[in-house]
Amino acid sequence: MKKINFFVISVVIFFTHFSLLFAMPNDEKKALIKKMAEYHSANRVEDSLLCLEKILADNPRDDEALYYRAFIYLEMNKPQLAIADLDTMLNSGIRDYETLHLHGCAQYDLGEYEKAIEDESEAISLNANAHECYDMRASAYRAIGQRDAAIRDYSASIYYGKLRGVDLGKNYTNRALLYLEMGKYENVVEDCTEAQKYNPSYITLYLTRADAYTKLNKYADAIADCNYVISIAPNSLEGFHSRGNVYMSMGKYKNAVADFTSAIKIDNSNPSLYALRGVAYMNLSKNKKSIDDITYAIKLSPDNSEWYKFRAATYIKMKKKQDAIKDLDFSLILNPNDEQAKQYRKIAEEM
């Protein structure tokens, strides 16, 4: 069985299925694997790959080196390259659950969700306690809208993860994210609070819980979660973005403008930040600033129907009937089923 742990220097070595006649001495290979792990821990990814490529130059079908290289390729967001290495292993008859799981992860990254489900299902058939396989299959089910199946698998992932004594911070948070989509906000808070016990520095759990608290009108709790994110990641826009959303829900538009502005200073290419700040400006009756911001959001993301609807709302406030109708017509071309846009258009027509 192949199991990566790049934070432990000693790495278990496995013999390849296809050794060459004059294969690399085992001690030399062992040293390269150890060096690869050290480079990886030091974030020297290219050096890690060079170690593996030396092994593969000697034996192109060394399953251990192929597996590790595929793992690194996935970290580098190169799933196609990972698939190629894993296919070499699978086609040679290697079908352990870890190889299948990694293959499923690569398929997921490529948007091949049905194939990811097939890989993870086969992996689970080989190891019914593999919590990571349930988690990945749940994410694939979630991606194709099969929420009940996703909840079952996330729950199985948590159950088997507890038996194995692993960190379940991300597993609980993944289920919480699905509960958030389903509008089960109390469940979101419960899962994120459990996640916090495992990984108290995991930013996503706080952002997710803040969203749920906002929906539950527990604004003080939502602000507290956002403040924590900002305190540990002051150069990350997520905390400011999330807190800005909370302030919008509270009707504190000046605070929202300040937070969206802070987020824009970190990333000035995010259209959502400009659009949201534009809406906040609209609620402060700063209509020109609102139009400028939302227009810039449209420039960055011209196919988003929401931005045209937001700008139309400002035009309605400004009594600019034709501009509002033009934006709403375009918004409805992009999203014909938007009932709010239809309602705004009626308001504009009656001006």
Coordinates of C-alpha atoms in Angstrom, one line a residue:
M1 CA 0.0 0.0 0.0
K2 CA 1.3 3.5 -0.9
K3 CA 0.6 6.2 1.6
I4 CA 2.2 9.7 1.4
N5 CA 3.4 11.5 4.5
F6 CA 5.7 14.2 3.5
F7 CA 6.2 15.4 7.0
V8 CA 7.8 12.2 8.2
I9 CA 11.3 11.8 7.0
S10 CA 11.3 8.0 7.0
V11 CA 9.4 6.8 3.9
V12 CA 8.3 3.2 3.4
I13 CA 9.8 1.8 0.1
F14 CA 7.9 -0.5 -2.2
F15 CA 9.3 -2.7 -5.0
T16 CA 8.0 -1.8 -8.4
H17 CA 6.1 -4.3 -10.5
F18 CA 8.3 -3.7 -13.5
S19 CA 11.9 -3.6 -12.5
L20 CA 14.5 -3.2 -15.3
L21 CA 17.4 -5.7 -15.6
F22 CA 19.9 -3.1 -14.3
A23 CA 17.6 -1.3 -11.9
M24 CA 18.7 1.5 -9.6
P25 CA 20.1 0.1 -6.4
N26 CA 17.5 0.1 -3.6
D27 CA 19.7 2.3 -1.4
E28 CA 20.0 4.9 -4.1
K29 CA 16.3 4.9 -4.7
K30 CA 15.6 5.1 -1.0
A31 CA 17.9 8.1 -0.7
L32 CA 16.1 9.9 -3.6
I33 CA 12.7 9.3 -2.0
K34 CA 13.9 10.7 1.3
K35 CA 15.4 13.7 -0.4
M36 CA 12.2 14.2 -2.4
A37 CA 10.2 14.3 0.9
E38 CA 12.6 16.8 2.4
Y39 CA 12.4 19.1 -0.7
H40 CA 8.6 18.8 -0.6
S41 CA 8.5 19.8 3.1
A42 CA 10.6 22.9 2.2
N43 CA 8.3 23.8 -0.7
R44 CA 11.0 23.1 -3.2
V45 CA 8.6 21.4 -5.6
E46 CA 10.8 21.4 -8.7
D47 CA 13.6 19.7 -6.8
S48 CA 11.2 17.1 -5.5
L49 CA 10.1 16.3 -9.1
L50 CA 13.8 16.0 -10.2
C51 CA 14.4 13.3 -7.6
L52 CA 11.4 11.4 -8.9
E53 CA 12.4 11.8 -12.5
K54 CA 15.8 10.3 -11.8
I55 CA 14.0 7.2 -10.5
L56 CA 11.6 7.2 -13.5
A57 CA 14.5 7.6 -15.9
D58 CA 15.8 4.3 -14.7
N59 CA 12.4 2.6 -14.5
P60 CA 9.5 4.5 -16.2
R61 CA 7.0 2.3 -14.5
D62 CA 8.2 2.6 -10.9
D63 CA 4.8 2.8 -9.3
E64 CA 6.0 4.5 -6.1
A65 CA 7.7 7.4 -8.0
L66 CA 4.7 7.7 -10.4
Y67 CA 2.3 7.9 -7.4
Y68 CA 4.3 10.6 -5.6
R69 CA 4.8 12.6 -8.8
A70 CA 1.0 12.4 -9.5
F71 CA 0.4 13.7 -5.9
I72 CA 2.7 16.6 -6.5
Y73 CA 1.2 17.3 -9.9
L74 CA -2.2 17.6 -8.2
E75 CA -0.8 20.1 -5.7
M76 CA 0.5 22.1 -8.6
N77 CA -3.0 22.1 -10.1
K78 CA -1.9 19.9 -13.0
P79 CA -4.5 17.1 -12.9
Q80 CA -4.0 16.1 -16.5
L81 CA -0.3 15.2 -15.7
A82 CA -1.4 13.4 -12.6
I83 CA -4.0 11.4 -14.6
A84 CA -1.3 10.3 -17.0
D85 CA 1.0 8.9 -14.2
L86 CA -1.9 7.2 -12.4
D87 CA -3.2 5.7 -15.7
T88 CA 0.2 4.1 -16.2
M89 CA -0.2 2.5 -12.8
L90 CA -3.8 1.4 -13.3
N91 CA -3.1 0.0 -16.8
S92 CA -0.3 -2.1 -15.4
G93 CA -2.8 -3.7 -12.9
I94 CA -2.1 -1.7 -9.8
R95 CA -5.6 -1.0 -8.3
D96 CA -5.0 -0.3 -4.6
Y97 CA -7.4 2.1 -2.9
E98 CA -4.9 5.0 -2.6
T99 CA -4.1 5.0 -6.3
L100 CA -7.8 5.0 -7.1
H101 CA -8.5 7.7 -4.6
L102 CA -5.8 10.0 -6.1
H103 CA -7.2 9.2 -9.6
G104 CA -10.6 10.3 -8.3
C105 CA -9.2 13.5 -6.9
A106 CA -7.7 14.3 -10.3
Q107 CA -10.9 13.5 -12.1
Y108 CA -12.7 15.8 -9.7
D109 CA -10.3 18.7 -10.4
L110 CA -10.9 18.2 -14.1
G111 CA -14.7 18.5 -13.5
E112 CA -15.2 14.8 -14.4
Y113 CA -17.5 14.2 -11.4
E114 CA -19.1 11.0 -12.5
K115 CA -15.7 9.5 -13.2
A116 CA -14.5 10.7 -9.7
I117 CA -17.5 8.9 -8.2
E118 CA -16.6 5.7 -10.0
D119 CA -13.0 5.8 -8.8
E120 CA -13.9 6.6 -5.2
S121 CA -16.6 3.8 -5.2
E122 CA -14.0 1.3 -6.3
A123 CA -11.5 2.6 -3.7
I124 CA -14.2 2.2 -1.0
S125 CA -14.9 -1.4 -2.2
L126 CA -11.2 -2.1 -1.4
N127 CA -11.1 -0.2 1.9
A128 CA -14.5 0.5 3.5
N129 CA -12.9 2.5 6.2
A130 CA -11.1 5.0 3.9
H131 CA -12.7 8.3 5.2
E132 CA -10.9 10.4 2.5
C133 CA -12.6 8.4 -0.3
Y134 CA -16.1 9.1 1.2
D135 CA -15.2 12.8 1.5
M136 CA -14.1 13.1 -2.1
R137 CA -17.1 11.1 -3.4
A138 CA -19.4 13.3 -1.4
S139 CA -17.9 16.4 -3.0
A140 CA -18.4 14.9 -6.4
Y141 CA -22.1 14.1 -5.5
R142 CA -22.5 17.7 -4.3
A143 CA -21.1 19.0 -7.6
I144 CA -23.8 17.2 -9.6
G145 CA -26.6 18.2 -7.2
Q146 CA -27.1 14.8 -5.5
R147 CA -27.2 16.4 -2.0
D148 CA -28.7 13.4 -0.1
A149 CA -25.9 11.1 -1.4
A150 CA -23.4 13.8 -0.5
I151 CA -24.7 14.1 3.1
R152 CA -24.5 10.4 3.5
D153 CA -20.9 10.3 2.3
Y154 CA -19.8 13.3 4.3
S155 CA -21.3 11.6 7.4
A156 CA -19.5 8.3 6.6
S157 CA -16.3 10.2 6.1
I158 CA -16.7 11.7 9.6
Y159 CA -17.6 8.3 11.1
Y160 CA -14.7 6.4 9.7
G161 CA -12.4 9.3 10.3
K162 CA -13.2 9.2 14.0
L163 CA -12.4 5.5 14.0
R164 CA -9.0 6.3 12.5
G165 CA -8.3 9.2 14.8
V166 CA -7.6 11.7 12.0
D167 CA -8.1 15.5 11.8
L168 CA -11.7 16.0 10.7
G169 CA -11.7 19.8 10.5
K170 CA -12.1 19.9 6.7
N171 CA -14.6 17.0 6.7
Y172 CA -17.0 18.7 9.1
T173 CA -16.6 22.0 7.2
N174 CA -17.3 20.3 3.8
R175 CA -20.6 19.0 5.2
A176 CA -21.3 22.4 6.7
L177 CA -20.8 24.0 3.3
L178 CA -23.5 21.7 1.8
Y179 CA -25.8 22.4 4.8
L180 CA -25.3 26.1 4.0
E181 CA -26.5 25.5 0.4
M182 CA -29.5 23.7 1.8
G183 CA -30.4 26.5 4.2
K184 CA -29.8 24.3 7.3
Y185 CA -28.0 27.0 9.1
E186 CA -28.2 25.5 12.6
N187 CA -26.5 22.4 11.2
V188 CA -23.8 24.6 9.7
V189 CA -23.0 26.2 13.0
E190 CA -22.9 22.8 14.7
D191 CA -20.6 21.3 12.1
C192 CA -18.3 24.3 12.0
T193 CA -18.0 24.3 15.8
E194 CA -17.0 20.6 15.7
A195 CA -14.5 21.4 12.9
Q196 CA -13.0 24.1 15.2
K197 CA -12.2 21.4 17.8
Y198 CA -9.9 19.7 15.3
N199 CA -8.4 22.6 13.4
P200 CA -9.0 26.0 15.2
S201 CA -7.0 27.9 12.6
Y202 CA -9.0 26.6 9.6
I203 CA -10.2 29.9 8.0
T204 CA -13.0 28.3 5.9
L205 CA -14.9 27.1 8.9
Y206 CA -15.1 30.6 10.3
L207 CA -16.2 32.1 7.0
T208 CA -18.8 29.4 6.6
R209 CA -20.1 29.8 10.1
A210 CA -20.2 33.6 9.7
D211 CA -22.5 33.1 6.7
A212 CA -24.8 30.9 8.7
Y213 CA -24.8 33.3 11.7
T214 CA -25.8 36.1 9.3
K215 CA -28.7 34.1 7.9
L216 CA -29.8 33.4 11.5
N217 CA -29.5 37.2 12.3
K218 CA -26.8 36.5 14.9
Y219 CA -24.7 39.3 13.7
A220 CA -22.4 39.7 16.7
D221 CA -21.4 36.0 16.3
A222 CA -20.8 36.5 12.5
I223 CA -18.7 39.6 13.1
A224 CA -16.7 37.8 15.7
D225 CA -15.9 35.0 13.2
C226 CA -14.9 37.5 10.5
N227 CA -12.7 39.4 13.0
Y228 CA -10.9 36.2 13.9
V229 CA -10.2 35.5 10.2
I230 CA -8.9 39.1 9.7
S231 CA -6.7 38.7 12.8
I232 CA -4.9 35.6 11.6
A233 CA -5.0 36.4 7.9
P234 CA -4.9 40.3 7.6
N235 CA -3.6 40.1 4.0
S236 CA -6.4 37.8 2.8
L237 CA -9.5 39.4 1.3
E238 CA -11.9 36.7 2.6
G239 CA -12.3 38.1 6.1
F240 CA -13.0 41.7 4.8
H241 CA -15.3 40.4 2.1
S242 CA -17.3 38.3 4.6
R243 CA -17.5 41.0 7.2
G244 CA -18.6 43.4 4.5
N245 CA -21.4 41.1 3.7
V246 CA -22.5 40.9 7.4
Y247 CA -22.5 44.7 7.6
M248 CA -24.7 44.8 4.4
S249 CA -27.2 42.5 6.1
M250 CA -27.1 44.8 9.2
G251 CA -27.7 47.9 7.1
K252 CA -24.4 49.3 8.2
Y253 CA -23.4 50.4 4.7
K254 CA -20.5 52.7 5.7
N255 CA -18.8 49.8 7.4
A256 CA -19.5 47.6 4.4
V257 CA -17.9 50.2 2.1
A258 CA -14.8 50.3 4.3
D259 CA -14.5 46.5 4.3
F260 CA -15.0 46.1 0.6
T261 CA -12.4 48.8 0.0
S262 CA -9.9 47.0 2.2
A263 CA -10.6 43.8 0.2
I264 CA -10.1 45.7 -3.1
K265 CA -6.7 46.9 -1.9
I266 CA -5.7 43.3 -1.5
D267 CA -7.3 42.2 -4.9
N268 CA -8.3 44.9 -7.3
S269 CA -9.4 42.4 -10.0
N270 CA -12.4 40.8 -8.1
P271 CA -15.6 42.0 -9.7
S272 CA -17.8 40.9 -6.8
L273 CA -16.1 43.3 -4.5
Y274 CA -16.8 46.3 -6.8
A275 CA -20.4 45.2 -7.3
L276 CA -21.0 44.8 -3.6
R277 CA -19.4 48.1 -2.8
G278 CA -21.5 49.7 -5.5
V279 CA -24.7 48.4 -3.8
A280 CA -23.5 49.7 -0.5
Y281 CA -22.9 53.1 -2.1
M282 CA -26.4 53.0 -3.6
N283 CA -27.9 52.5 -0.2
L284 CA -25.9 55.5 1.0
S285 CA -27.4 57.5 -1.9
K286 CA -23.9 57.9 -3.4
N287 CA -25.3 57.0 -6.9
K288 CA -22.4 58.1 -9.0
K289 CA -19.9 56.0 -7.0
S290 CA -22.4 53.2 -7.2
I291 CA -22.6 53.4 -11.0
D292 CA -18.8 53.7 -11.3
D293 CA -18.2 50.6 -9.1
I294 CA -20.8 48.4 -10.7
T295 CA -19.8 49.4 -14.2
Y296 CA -16.2 48.4 -13.4
A297 CA -17.6 45.0 -12.1
I298 CA -19.3 44.6 -15.5
K299 CA -16.1 45.4 -17.3
L300 CA -14.3 42.7 -15.3
S301 CA -17.1 40.1 -15.6
P302 CA -19.5 41.1 -18.5
D303 CA -21.5 37.9 -18.4
N304 CA -22.7 38.1 -14.8
S305 CA -26.4 39.0 -14.8
E306 CA -26.4 40.2 -11.2
W307 CA -24.2 43.2 -12.0
Y308 CA -26.6 44.6 -14.6
K309 CA -29.5 44.1 -12.1
F310 CA -27.5 45.9 -9.4
R311 CA -26.7 48.8 -11.8
A312 CA -30.4 49.0 -12.9
A313 CA -31.4 49.3 -9.2
T314 CA -29.2 52.4 -9.0
Y315 CA -30.6 53.8 -12.2
I316 CA -34.1 53.3 -10.8
K317 CA -33.1 55.4 -7.8
M318 CA -31.7 58.0 -10.1
K319 CA -35.0 58.0 -12.2
K320 CA -33.1 56.9 -15.3
K321 CA -35.8 54.8 -16.8
Q322 CA -34.3 53.8 -20.1
D323 CA -30.9 53.0 -18.6
A324 CA -32.6 50.8 -16.1
I325 CA -34.7 49.0 -18.6
K326 CA -31.7 48.4 -20.9
D327 CA -29.7 46.8 -18.0
L328 CA -32.6 44.7 -16.9
D329 CA -33.3 43.4 -20.4
F330 CA -29.7 42.4 -20.7
S331 CA -29.8 40.8 -17.2
L332 CA -32.8 38.8 -18.3
I333 CA -31.1 37.6 -21.5
L334 CA -28.3 36.2 -19.3
N335 CA -30.7 34.8 -16.7
P336 CA -34.3 34.6 -18.0
N337 CA -35.6 33.1 -14.8
D338 CA -34.5 35.9 -12.4
E339 CA -37.8 36.9 -10.8
Q340 CA -36.2 39.9 -9.0
A341 CA -35.0 41.3 -12.3
K342 CA -38.5 40.9 -13.7
Q343 CA -39.9 42.8 -10.8
Y344 CA -37.3 45.6 -11.2
R345 CA -38.3 45.9 -14.8
K346 CA -42.0 46.4 -13.9
I347 CA -40.9 49.1 -11.5
A348 CA -38.8 50.8 -14.2
E349 CA -41.6 50.6 -16.7
E350 CA -44.0 52.3 -14.3
M351 CA -41.6 55.2 -13.6

